[in-house]
Coordinates of C-alpha atoms and ligand atoms in Angstrom, one line a residue:
Chain R
M1 CA 4.4 8.1 -24.5
I2 CA 3.8 4.5 -25.0
Y3 CA 0.2 5.0 -26.2
S4 CA 0.9 4.9 -29.9
E5 CA -1.8 4.6 -32.5
F6 CA -0.7 1.0 -33.0
I7 CA -1.0 0.1 -29.4
M8 CA -4.3 1.9 -28.9
D9 CA -5.8 0.2 -31.9
Y10 CA -4.6 -3.3 -31.0
S11 CA -5.9 -2.8 -27.4
K12 CA -9.4 -2.6 -28.8
L13 CA -9.2 -5.5 -31.2
K14 CA -12.0 -8.0 -30.6
K15 CA -11.0 -10.6 -33.2
F16 CA -9.1 -12.8 -30.7
V17 CA -11.4 -12.4 -27.7
G18 CA -13.4 -15.5 -26.7
K19 CA -13.2 -19.2 -25.9
I20 CA -12.0 -22.1 -28.0
E21 CA -14.3 -24.9 -26.9
N22 CA -12.1 -27.8 -28.0
A23 CA -8.8 -26.1 -27.0
T24 CA -5.8 -28.3 -26.5
K25 CA -4.4 -26.0 -23.8
V26 CA -6.2 -23.6 -21.4
E27 CA -3.9 -21.5 -19.2
E28 CA -4.6 -18.7 -16.7
G29 CA -2.2 -15.9 -16.2
K30 CA -2.3 -13.2 -13.5
N31 CA -0.6 -9.9 -12.9
L32 CA -0.2 -9.8 -9.1
S33 CA 0.3 -6.0 -8.9
C34 CA -3.1 -5.1 -10.4
G35 CA -5.2 -8.2 -10.4
D36 CA -5.4 -8.4 -14.2
E37 CA -6.2 -11.9 -15.4
V38 CA -6.0 -13.5 -18.8
T39 CA -7.1 -16.9 -19.9
L40 CA -5.3 -18.2 -23.0
Y41 CA -6.9 -20.9 -25.2
L42 CA -4.6 -22.7 -27.6
L43 CA -5.6 -25.2 -30.3
L44 CA -2.7 -27.3 -31.4
D45 CA -2.4 -29.6 -34.3
G46 CA 0.5 -31.8 -33.4
N47 CA 3.3 -29.3 -32.8
R48 CA 1.6 -26.4 -34.5
I49 CA -0.6 -23.7 -33.0
V50 CA -3.5 -23.5 -35.4
D51 CA -5.8 -21.2 -33.3
A52 CA -5.6 -19.1 -30.2
K53 CA -8.0 -16.8 -28.3
F54 CA -8.2 -15.1 -24.9
E55 CA -10.6 -13.9 -22.3
G56 CA -10.0 -11.4 -19.5
H57 CA -9.5 -7.9 -18.4
G58 CA -6.5 -5.7 -18.6
C59 CA -4.9 -2.4 -19.3
T60 CA -4.2 -1.0 -22.8
I61 CA -0.7 -2.4 -22.8
S62 CA -1.6 -6.0 -21.7
Q63 CA -4.6 -6.1 -24.1
A64 CA -2.6 -4.9 -27.0
S65 CA 0.2 -7.2 -26.2
T66 CA -2.1 -10.2 -26.0
N67 CA -3.7 -9.4 -29.3
V68 CA -0.4 -8.9 -31.1
M69 CA 1.0 -12.1 -29.5
I70 CA -1.9 -14.2 -30.7
E71 CA -1.7 -12.8 -34.2
Q72 CA 1.9 -13.7 -34.3
I73 CA 1.8 -17.2 -32.9
I74 CA -1.1 -18.6 -34.9
G75 CA 0.5 -20.9 -37.6
K76 CA 3.8 -21.2 -35.7
T77 CA 5.2 -24.4 -34.2
K78 CA 5.7 -24.6 -30.4
E79 CA 9.5 -24.1 -30.9
E80 CA 9.0 -21.1 -33.1
A81 CA 6.6 -19.6 -30.6
L82 CA 9.0 -20.1 -27.8
E83 CA 11.8 -18.5 -29.9
L84 CA 9.5 -15.5 -30.4
L85 CA 8.8 -15.4 -26.7
R86 CA 12.5 -15.4 -25.8
N87 CA 13.1 -12.5 -28.1
A88 CA 10.1 -10.5 -26.9
E89 CA 11.2 -11.0 -23.3
N90 CA 14.8 -10.0 -24.2
M91 CA 13.5 -6.9 -25.9
I92 CA 11.4 -5.7 -23.0
L93 CA 14.1 -6.5 -20.5
G94 CA 16.6 -4.4 -22.5
K95 CA 18.7 -7.4 -23.6
E96 CA 19.8 -8.4 -27.1
F97 CA 17.1 -9.7 -29.4
N98 CA 16.5 -10.4 -33.1
E99 CA 14.6 -7.4 -34.6
K100 CA 13.7 -9.2 -37.7
L101 CA 11.9 -12.0 -35.9
L102 CA 9.8 -9.7 -33.8
G103 CA 8.0 -7.7 -36.5
P104 CA 5.0 -5.8 -35.1
I105 CA 6.0 -6.7 -31.5
L106 CA 8.7 -4.0 -31.9
N107 CA 5.9 -1.5 -31.4
F108 CA 6.2 -2.2 -27.7
Y109 CA 9.9 -1.4 -27.6
D110 CA 9.5 1.8 -25.5
V111 CA 7.6 -0.1 -22.8
K112 CA 10.9 -1.3 -21.4
N113 CA 11.4 2.2 -20.0
Y114 CA 8.5 1.7 -17.6
P115 CA 9.3 -1.2 -15.2
M116 CA 5.8 -1.4 -13.9
R117 CA 4.4 -1.7 -17.4
V118 CA 6.8 -4.4 -18.4
K119 CA 4.6 -6.7 -16.4
C120 CA 1.6 -5.7 -18.4
F121 CA 3.4 -6.4 -21.6
L122 CA 4.7 -9.8 -20.4
L123 CA 1.3 -11.1 -19.0
P124 CA 0.3 -12.9 -22.2
W125 CA 3.8 -14.1 -22.9
K126 CA 4.3 -15.5 -19.4
T127 CA 0.9 -17.2 -19.8
L128 CA 2.0 -18.7 -23.2
E129 CA 5.2 -19.9 -21.6
M130 CA 3.2 -21.8 -19.0
A131 CA 0.9 -23.2 -21.6
L132 CA 3.7 -24.5 -23.8
K133 CA 5.8 -26.0 -20.9
Chain Q
M1 CA -3.6 28.8 -5.2
R2 CA -2.7 27.8 -1.7
S3 CA -5.6 27.9 0.8
G4 CA -6.0 26.5 4.2
V5 CA -4.2 26.8 7.5
W6 CA -0.7 27.7 6.6
S7 CA 0.7 31.3 6.9
D8 CA 3.2 32.5 4.4
K9 CA 6.0 31.9 6.8
E10 CA 4.9 28.3 7.6
W11 CA 4.5 27.6 3.9
E12 CA 8.0 28.8 3.2
C13 CA 9.2 26.4 5.9
I14 CA 7.3 23.5 4.5
K15 CA 8.6 24.2 1.0
S16 CA 12.2 24.4 2.2
E17 CA 11.8 21.2 4.2
I18 CA 10.4 19.2 1.3
P19 CA 12.7 20.2 -1.6
V20 CA 11.3 17.6 -4.0
L21 CA 8.2 19.7 -4.3
D22 CA 10.2 21.9 -6.5
R23 CA 11.2 19.1 -8.8
T24 CA 9.8 18.6 -12.2
V25 CA 8.9 15.2 -13.6
N26 CA 8.4 14.7 -17.4
G27 CA 8.7 18.5 -17.8
K28 CA 5.9 19.3 -15.3
R29 CA 5.8 20.4 -11.7
L30 CA 5.7 17.3 -9.5
V31 CA 2.2 16.8 -8.0
Y32 CA 2.7 14.1 -5.4
L33 CA -0.7 12.4 -4.6
D34 CA 0.6 9.0 -3.5
N35 CA 1.0 9.9 0.2
A36 CA -1.0 7.0 1.4
A37 CA 1.7 4.6 0.1
S38 CA 4.5 6.7 1.6
T39 CA 5.0 10.4 2.2
L40 CA 7.9 12.6 0.9
K41 CA 10.8 13.2 3.3
A42 CA 12.0 16.3 5.1
K43 CA 15.4 17.9 4.8
S44 CA 16.0 18.7 8.4
V45 CA 15.3 15.1 9.4
I46 CA 17.7 13.8 6.8
D47 CA 20.3 16.3 7.8
K48 CA 20.0 15.3 11.5
M49 CA 20.1 11.6 10.6
A50 CA 23.3 12.3 8.6
D51 CA 24.8 14.1 11.5
F52 CA 23.8 11.3 13.9
Y53 CA 25.3 8.6 11.6
L54 CA 28.5 10.6 11.0
Y55 CA 29.2 12.0 14.5
H56 CA 27.2 10.2 17.2
Y57 CA 26.6 6.7 15.9
S58 CA 27.4 3.4 17.5
N59 CA 25.4 0.3 18.6
I60 CA 23.1 1.0 21.5
H61 CA 22.5 -0.4 25.0
R62 CA 25.6 -2.5 25.1
A63 CA 28.9 -0.6 25.4
V64 CA 30.0 1.9 28.0
H65 CA 31.9 4.2 25.7
T66 CA 30.8 7.8 24.8
L67 CA 29.4 7.1 21.4
A68 CA 27.3 4.2 22.7
S69 CA 25.9 6.5 25.4
E70 CA 25.1 9.2 22.9
A71 CA 23.5 6.8 20.5
T72 CA 21.5 5.1 23.3
M73 CA 20.3 8.4 24.6
A74 CA 19.2 9.6 21.2
Y75 CA 17.4 6.3 20.6
E76 CA 15.6 6.4 24.0
Q77 CA 14.7 10.1 23.5
A78 CA 12.8 9.1 20.4
R79 CA 10.9 6.6 22.5
E80 CA 10.1 9.3 25.0
K81 CA 8.8 11.6 22.2
I82 CA 6.6 8.8 20.8
G83 CA 5.3 7.9 24.2
R84 CA 4.2 11.5 24.8
F85 CA 2.7 11.6 21.3
L86 CA 0.5 8.5 22.0
N87 CA -0.1 9.2 25.7
A88 CA 1.7 6.0 26.6
Q89 CA 4.4 5.0 29.1
L90 CA 7.9 4.3 28.0
G91 CA 7.7 0.6 28.6
E92 CA 4.8 0.5 26.2
V93 CA 6.5 1.8 23.1
V94 CA 8.2 -1.0 21.1
F95 CA 10.1 -0.2 17.9
T96 CA 9.5 -2.4 14.9
S97 CA 10.3 -2.3 11.3
G98 CA 6.8 -1.1 10.4
T99 CA 3.1 -1.8 10.7
T100 CA 3.5 -5.2 9.0
M101 CA 6.0 -6.4 11.5
G102 CA 3.9 -5.1 14.4
I103 CA 0.9 -7.2 13.4
N104 CA 3.1 -10.3 12.7
L105 CA 4.6 -9.8 16.2
L106 CA 1.2 -9.7 17.8
V107 CA -0.2 -12.7 16.0
N108 CA 2.8 -14.9 16.7
S109 CA 3.2 -13.7 20.3
F110 CA -0.5 -14.3 21.0
V111 CA -0.5 -17.9 19.9
R112 CA 2.8 -18.6 21.7
S113 CA 1.5 -17.1 24.9
G114 CA -1.9 -18.8 24.8
L115 CA -3.7 -15.5 24.4
L116 CA -5.2 -17.1 21.3
R117 CA -6.3 -20.7 21.4
E118 CA -8.3 -23.1 19.3
G119 CA -11.9 -22.0 19.1
D120 CA -11.2 -18.4 19.9
V121 CA -12.5 -15.8 17.5
V122 CA -10.5 -12.9 15.9
L123 CA -12.7 -10.2 14.4
L124 CA -11.4 -8.1 11.5
T125 CA -13.2 -5.9 9.0
Q126 CA -13.5 -6.5 5.3
V127 CA -11.5 -3.4 4.5
E128 CA -8.2 -4.5 6.1
H129 CA -4.9 -4.1 4.4
H130 CA -3.3 -7.5 3.7
A131 CA -0.9 -6.7 6.6
N132 CA -3.8 -7.0 9.0
L133 CA -5.4 -9.9 7.3
V134 CA -2.9 -12.4 6.0
P135 CA -1.0 -12.9 9.3
W136 CA -4.2 -13.8 11.0
L137 CA -5.5 -16.0 8.2
R138 CA -2.3 -18.0 8.0
A139 CA -2.0 -18.4 11.8
S140 CA -5.6 -19.5 12.0
K141 CA -4.8 -22.4 9.7
F142 CA -2.1 -23.7 12.1
H143 CA -3.6 -22.8 15.5
G144 CA -7.3 -23.4 15.0
F145 CA -8.8 -20.0 15.9
R146 CA -11.5 -18.6 13.8
I147 CA -11.6 -15.3 11.7
E148 CA -14.8 -13.4 11.4
Y149 CA -15.4 -10.1 9.6
I150 CA -17.3 -6.9 10.2
Q151 CA -19.1 -6.6 6.8
A152 CA -18.5 -3.7 4.5
D153 CA -21.4 -2.4 2.3
E154 CA -21.1 -2.3 -1.5
K155 CA -19.2 1.0 -1.4
G156 CA -16.7 -0.5 0.9
V157 CA -18.1 1.4 3.9
I158 CA -18.3 -0.1 7.5
L159 CA -21.6 1.0 9.0
K160 CA -22.3 1.1 12.8
E161 CA -25.0 -1.5 12.3
A162 CA -22.4 -3.9 10.9
I163 CA -20.2 -3.3 13.9
E164 CA -23.1 -4.0 16.3
K165 CA -24.1 -7.1 14.3
A166 CA -20.6 -8.5 14.7
T167 CA -20.8 -8.5 18.5
S168 CA -22.7 -11.8 18.2
V169 CA -19.5 -13.7 17.3
K170 CA -18.0 -12.8 20.7
P171 CA -14.4 -12.1 19.6
K172 CA -11.4 -12.5 21.9
V173 CA -9.4 -10.2 19.7
V174 CA -10.7 -7.3 17.5
S175 CA -8.1 -6.0 15.0
I176 CA -9.2 -3.2 12.8
T177 CA -7.8 -0.3 10.8
A178 CA -8.4 3.2 12.1
Q179 CA -8.7 4.3 8.5
S180 CA -9.0 2.3 5.3
N181 CA -6.3 2.8 2.8
V182 CA -8.8 2.1 0.0
T183 CA -12.0 3.8 1.0
G184 CA -10.5 6.5 3.1
Q185 CA -13.1 5.9 5.8
E186 CA -12.1 6.7 9.4
L187 CA -13.7 4.0 11.5
P188 CA -15.5 5.0 14.7
L189 CA -12.9 3.7 17.2
N190 CA -14.9 4.8 20.3
F191 CA -17.9 3.0 19.1
V192 CA -15.9 -0.2 18.4
R193 CA -14.4 -0.1 21.9
E194 CA -17.9 0.3 23.4
A195 CA -19.2 -2.5 21.3
F196 CA -16.4 -4.9 22.4
P197 CA -15.6 -3.8 26.0
N198 CA -13.8 -7.1 26.9
A199 CA -12.0 -7.9 23.6
I200 CA -8.3 -7.3 23.1
L201 CA -8.4 -4.3 20.7
I202 CA -5.7 -3.8 18.1
I203 CA -5.7 -0.7 16.0
D204 CA -3.8 -0.4 12.6
G205 CA -3.0 3.2 12.7
A206 CA -0.9 3.3 9.5
Q207 CA -3.2 5.6 7.6
L208 CA -4.8 7.7 10.3
I209 CA -2.0 8.6 12.6
P210 CA 0.0 10.6 10.0
H211 CA -2.8 13.2 10.0
K212 CA -4.8 12.6 13.2
K213 CA -3.5 11.9 16.7
I214 CA -4.6 8.8 18.5
D215 CA -4.7 8.9 22.3
V216 CA -4.3 5.2 23.3
K217 CA -5.5 5.9 26.9
A218 CA -8.5 7.9 26.0
L219 CA -9.6 5.3 23.5
D220 CA -8.6 2.4 25.8
I221 CA -6.7 0.7 22.9
D222 CA -4.7 -2.4 23.8
F223 CA -2.4 -2.3 20.9
L224 CA -1.6 0.2 18.2
V225 CA 0.7 -0.3 15.2
F226 CA 1.9 2.2 12.6
S227 CA 4.8 3.1 10.3
A228 CA 7.1 6.1 10.3
H229 CA 7.4 6.3 6.5
K230 CA 3.8 7.4 6.1
M231 CA 4.4 10.5 8.2
L232 CA 7.6 12.0 6.8
G233 CA 9.8 9.6 8.7
P234 CA 12.4 7.0 7.5
T235 CA 11.4 3.6 6.0
G236 CA 12.1 0.5 8.1
V237 CA 10.8 2.0 11.3
G238 CA 7.5 1.4 13.0
V239 CA 5.9 1.5 16.4
L240 CA 4.0 -1.0 18.4
Y241 CA 2.2 0.4 21.4
G242 CA 1.0 -2.2 23.9
K243 CA -0.6 -2.0 27.3
R244 CA 2.1 -2.8 29.8
E245 CA 0.2 -5.7 31.5
L246 CA -0.4 -7.4 28.2
L247 CA 3.2 -6.9 27.0
E248 CA 4.4 -8.5 30.2
R249 CA 2.3 -11.6 29.7
M250 CA 3.4 -12.1 26.1
E251 CA 6.1 -14.3 24.7
P252 CA 8.6 -12.5 22.4
F253 CA 8.3 -12.7 18.6
L254 CA 12.0 -12.5 17.7
Y255 CA 14.7 -14.0 20.0
G256 CA 18.3 -13.0 20.1
G257 CA 20.5 -10.4 21.6
E258 CA 19.4 -7.5 23.9
M259 CA 16.0 -9.0 24.6
I260 CA 17.2 -11.6 27.2
D261 CA 17.5 -11.5 30.9
R262 CA 19.4 -14.7 31.7
V263 CA 20.6 -17.3 29.2
T264 CA 21.9 -20.8 30.0
F265 CA 22.6 -23.8 27.9
E266 CA 19.1 -25.0 28.8
D267 CA 16.8 -22.0 28.4
A268 CA 16.5 -18.2 28.6
T269 CA 14.4 -15.6 30.4
F270 CA 13.6 -12.3 29.0
N271 CA 14.3 -8.6 29.6
V272 CA 11.3 -6.4 30.5
P273 CA 9.1 -4.7 27.8
P274 CA 9.8 -3.0 25.5
Y275 CA 13.3 -4.5 25.2
K276 CA 12.0 -8.1 25.2
F277 CA 10.4 -7.3 21.8
E278 CA 13.5 -5.6 20.3
A279 CA 15.8 -8.4 19.6
G280 CA 19.0 -7.7 17.6
T281 CA 20.4 -4.4 16.5
P282 CA 17.4 -2.2 15.5
H283 CA 17.3 0.5 12.8
I284 CA 19.0 2.9 15.2
A285 CA 19.4 5.9 13.0
G286 CA 15.9 5.4 11.6
V287 CA 14.3 5.4 15.1
V288 CA 16.4 8.5 16.0
G289 CA 15.2 10.1 12.7
F290 CA 11.6 9.3 13.5
G291 CA 12.0 11.2 16.8
Y292 CA 13.2 14.2 14.8
T293 CA 10.3 13.8 12.4
L294 CA 7.8 13.9 15.2
E295 CA 9.4 17.0 16.5
L296 CA 9.1 18.6 13.1
L297 CA 5.4 17.7 12.9
E298 CA 4.8 19.0 16.4
N299 CA 6.5 22.2 15.6
L300 CA 4.3 22.6 12.5
D301 CA 1.4 21.8 14.8
L302 CA -0.4 18.5 14.7
E303 CA -3.8 20.2 14.8
K304 CA -3.0 22.3 11.9
I305 CA -1.8 19.3 9.9
E306 CA -5.1 17.5 10.7
K307 CA -7.1 20.5 9.7
Q308 CA -5.2 21.0 6.4
V309 CA -5.6 17.4 5.4
E310 CA -9.3 17.7 6.2
I311 CA -9.6 20.8 4.0
L312 CA -7.7 19.2 1.1
S313 CA -9.7 15.9 1.4
R314 CA -12.9 17.8 1.2
Y315 CA -11.7 19.7 -1.9
L316 CA -10.5 16.5 -3.4
I317 CA -13.8 14.6 -2.9
D318 CA -15.8 17.6 -4.1
S319 CA -13.6 18.1 -7.2
L320 CA -13.7 14.4 -8.2
S321 CA -17.5 14.2 -7.5
R322 CA -18.1 16.8 -10.2
L323 CA -16.5 14.5 -12.9
D324 CA -19.4 12.4 -14.2
F325 CA -17.1 9.9 -15.9
L326 CA -15.6 8.8 -12.6
E327 CA -16.9 6.2 -10.1
L328 CA -15.8 7.0 -6.6
Y329 CA -15.6 4.5 -3.7
G330 CA -15.9 5.1 0.0
P331 CA -18.3 7.1 2.2
L332 CA -17.6 10.5 0.7
D333 CA -19.0 12.1 3.9
D334 CA -17.1 13.6 6.8
S335 CA -15.7 10.3 7.8
H336 CA -13.9 10.2 4.5
R337 CA -10.3 11.4 4.9
S338 CA -7.0 12.0 3.1
L339 CA -7.5 9.7 0.1
V340 CA -10.0 8.8 -2.6
S341 CA -10.1 5.6 -4.7
F342 CA -11.9 5.9 -8.1
N343 CA -12.1 4.6 -11.6
V344 CA -12.3 6.4 -14.9
Q345 CA -15.1 4.6 -16.8
G346 CA -13.7 2.3 -19.4
V347 CA -10.0 3.1 -18.7
H348 CA -7.8 0.7 -16.8
P349 CA -6.2 2.2 -13.6
H350 CA -2.7 1.6 -14.8
D351 CA -3.4 3.5 -17.9
V352 CA -4.9 6.4 -15.9
S353 CA -1.9 6.6 -13.6
H354 CA 0.6 6.3 -16.4
V355 CA -0.9 9.1 -18.4
L356 CA -1.3 11.3 -15.3
D357 CA 2.4 10.8 -14.6
Q358 CA 3.7 11.2 -18.1
M359 CA 1.6 14.2 -19.2
F360 CA 0.9 16.0 -16.0
G361 CA 3.6 15.0 -13.5
V362 CA 0.9 13.7 -11.2
A363 CA 1.8 10.7 -9.0
T364 CA -1.1 8.5 -8.1
R365 CA -1.3 4.9 -7.2
S366 CA -3.1 2.2 -9.3
G367 CA -3.7 -1.4 -8.3
H368 CA -5.5 -3.3 -5.6
H369 CA -3.8 -1.4 -2.8
C370 CA -3.0 -4.6 -0.9
A371 CA -6.7 -5.3 -0.3
Q372 CA -7.7 -7.9 -2.8
P373 CA -10.9 -9.2 -1.0
L374 CA -12.2 -5.6 -0.8
M375 CA -11.8 -5.2 -4.5
S376 CA -14.4 -8.0 -5.0
I377 CA -16.8 -6.1 -2.8
L378 CA -16.3 -2.9 -4.8
K379 CA -16.8 -4.9 -8.0
R380 CA -20.2 -6.1 -6.7
G381 CA -21.3 -2.5 -6.0
S382 CA -19.8 -1.1 -9.2
K383 CA -22.0 0.2 -12.0
I384 CA -19.1 0.1 -14.5
D385 CA -17.0 -2.7 -15.9
F386 CA -14.8 -2.9 -12.8
P387 CA -11.2 -3.7 -13.5
N388 CA -10.4 -5.4 -10.1
S389 CA -8.3 -2.4 -9.1
T390 CA -8.7 1.4 -8.6
V391 CA -6.7 4.6 -8.9
R392 CA -6.0 6.3 -5.6
A393 CA -5.1 9.9 -4.9
S394 CA -4.0 10.8 -1.4
V395 CA -3.0 14.1 0.1
Y396 CA -0.8 15.2 2.9
F397 CA -0.3 18.6 4.6
Y398 CA 2.1 19.9 1.9
N399 CA -0.4 19.4 -1.0
T400 CA -2.3 22.4 -2.4
F401 CA -5.6 23.1 -4.2
D402 CA -3.5 23.5 -7.3
D403 CA -2.3 19.9 -7.0
I404 CA -5.9 18.7 -7.0
D405 CA -6.9 21.0 -9.9
T406 CA -4.0 19.5 -11.9
L407 CA -5.3 16.0 -11.1
V408 CA -8.8 17.0 -12.4
E409 CA -7.3 18.5 -15.6
G410 CA -5.3 15.3 -16.1
L411 CA -8.4 13.1 -15.6
K412 CA -10.3 15.1 -18.2
F413 CA -7.5 14.5 -20.6
V414 CA -7.4 10.8 -19.8
R415 CA -11.1 10.5 -20.4
K416 CA -10.8 12.2 -23.8
M417 CA -7.7 10.3 -24.9
F418 CA -9.3 6.9 -24.3
S419 CA -12.7 7.6 -25.6
E420 CA -11.5 8.6 -29.1
Ligands
LIG1 C1 -3.9 0.5 6.6 C2 -2.6 0.0 6.3 N1 -2.1 -1.0 7.1 C3 -0.9 -1.5 7.0 C4 0.0 -1.0 6.0 C5 1.3 -1.7 5.9 O1 2.3 -0.8 6.3 P1 3.9 -1.1 6.1 O2 4.0 -1.5 4.7 O3 4.6 0.2 6.4 O4 4.2 -2.2 7.0 C6 -0.4 0.0 5.2 C7 0.5 0.5 4.1 O5 0.1 0.6 3.0 C8 -1.7 0.5 5.3 O6 -2.2 1.4 4.5

């Protein structure tokens, strides 16, 4: 089962929930199959992500994925975040990826076996991609 | 426990027809409660389709050789069976690829034929599947007709008062579902016909017809659309019933081979209905297979199927009503049939469905069920933190009380797992 303690715990995290009033980037993402929505707030200092938060509803997988993603991208440059994103995407699509880079994101490894849930995992990442484009 | 209308002999027959019922998923007996999306398939139908493909198949209508005659005959026999089933004439039964195509055909043909013009009103309900909503909406943008809605209440229920109220918009076309795929409500079609005696009445039968016959003449329906795959039949096959005099006045939707009368380098005239609406090579084996499917359902007895689905629906509604951590949608009374949409308080529908499948082998559907606007209505009426989607459990005649008990057990587990 994909509902590990790690994922259950991270799905309930409140630390990154909310708005950033002076956000540099605000991006809305949507999962068309279930109507889940996420709004991602990024505060950039030059090229570096110095803060990130999100608002929105979602399932356990998408909520946990969003929290872990935000935790991982804070402090990273845009390029580093995009590199992480590429590896996270590759992991979930069953392609080659750099394990060392992903760290706690590896906790979602098994989600790749559930095609419908891959979208849940990817929701925040796709939103991040749009925000950084 | 298996209760209801089936004798031991009939049950044996059903079990042997639907072998997947003996399958296990994730180490559990499969409990298939996603029938509203598509039903399981029957062995004798698949066998007969295989036989048709392997020994009697060719293209239809065109050639004079033996295989072509056999294939054409099989195809037209399916049309006869469906005509009898609906109480329609042969020229009134058009084969499509499904409900979605049927409605797109009607919308496009109406605007091309001048049956819908700028200023006309099309009346829908707020509980329509996207298939009976988006084609109208988009065409209205290009052709200037207007869309009005019969309002649903906050449980997603269409009340008779709402239907009466909508008569004031004087619709030219009324296109409504016979049963909502979200709330399970069967709409009072008789009442709708009486409320709109002069409108062109289109019925989306996708959800109702699999378990309750619709007599197009008795109900004075102008058009009826439905899909084979929701009643044991193959995918990619659907039926459009249309009153002969209307079909005759209508411009075709797809143009091409088989649907023409005379073609010159300047223009074309068309074949008679139903052929003028069946351009190109259709899903021949699928249509033939649908004919076999109907035969199987009739042999099982359509009235018994209706009764069994009614019994199971009642048991499903009663069982779920007893779980105080659920929020149920729909009327929950006798008009509520075959499917129930609900939410587990505080748990996202995808999580509910996922755990039911992985731990209990129960197949349910989670999502917005192709009815996004209706989700916003349910959200307004909801007393919980509504997730913009629901879980849906739906039964067909091969389900059992056991199946529903397993669902209930699974839901209790889900509740416990996510409240820790
Ligand atoms: C009420 C209703 N209308 C239309 C459809 C669309 O049917 P199909 O996908 O077979 O075209 C469905 C299927 O989910 C339905 O439930």
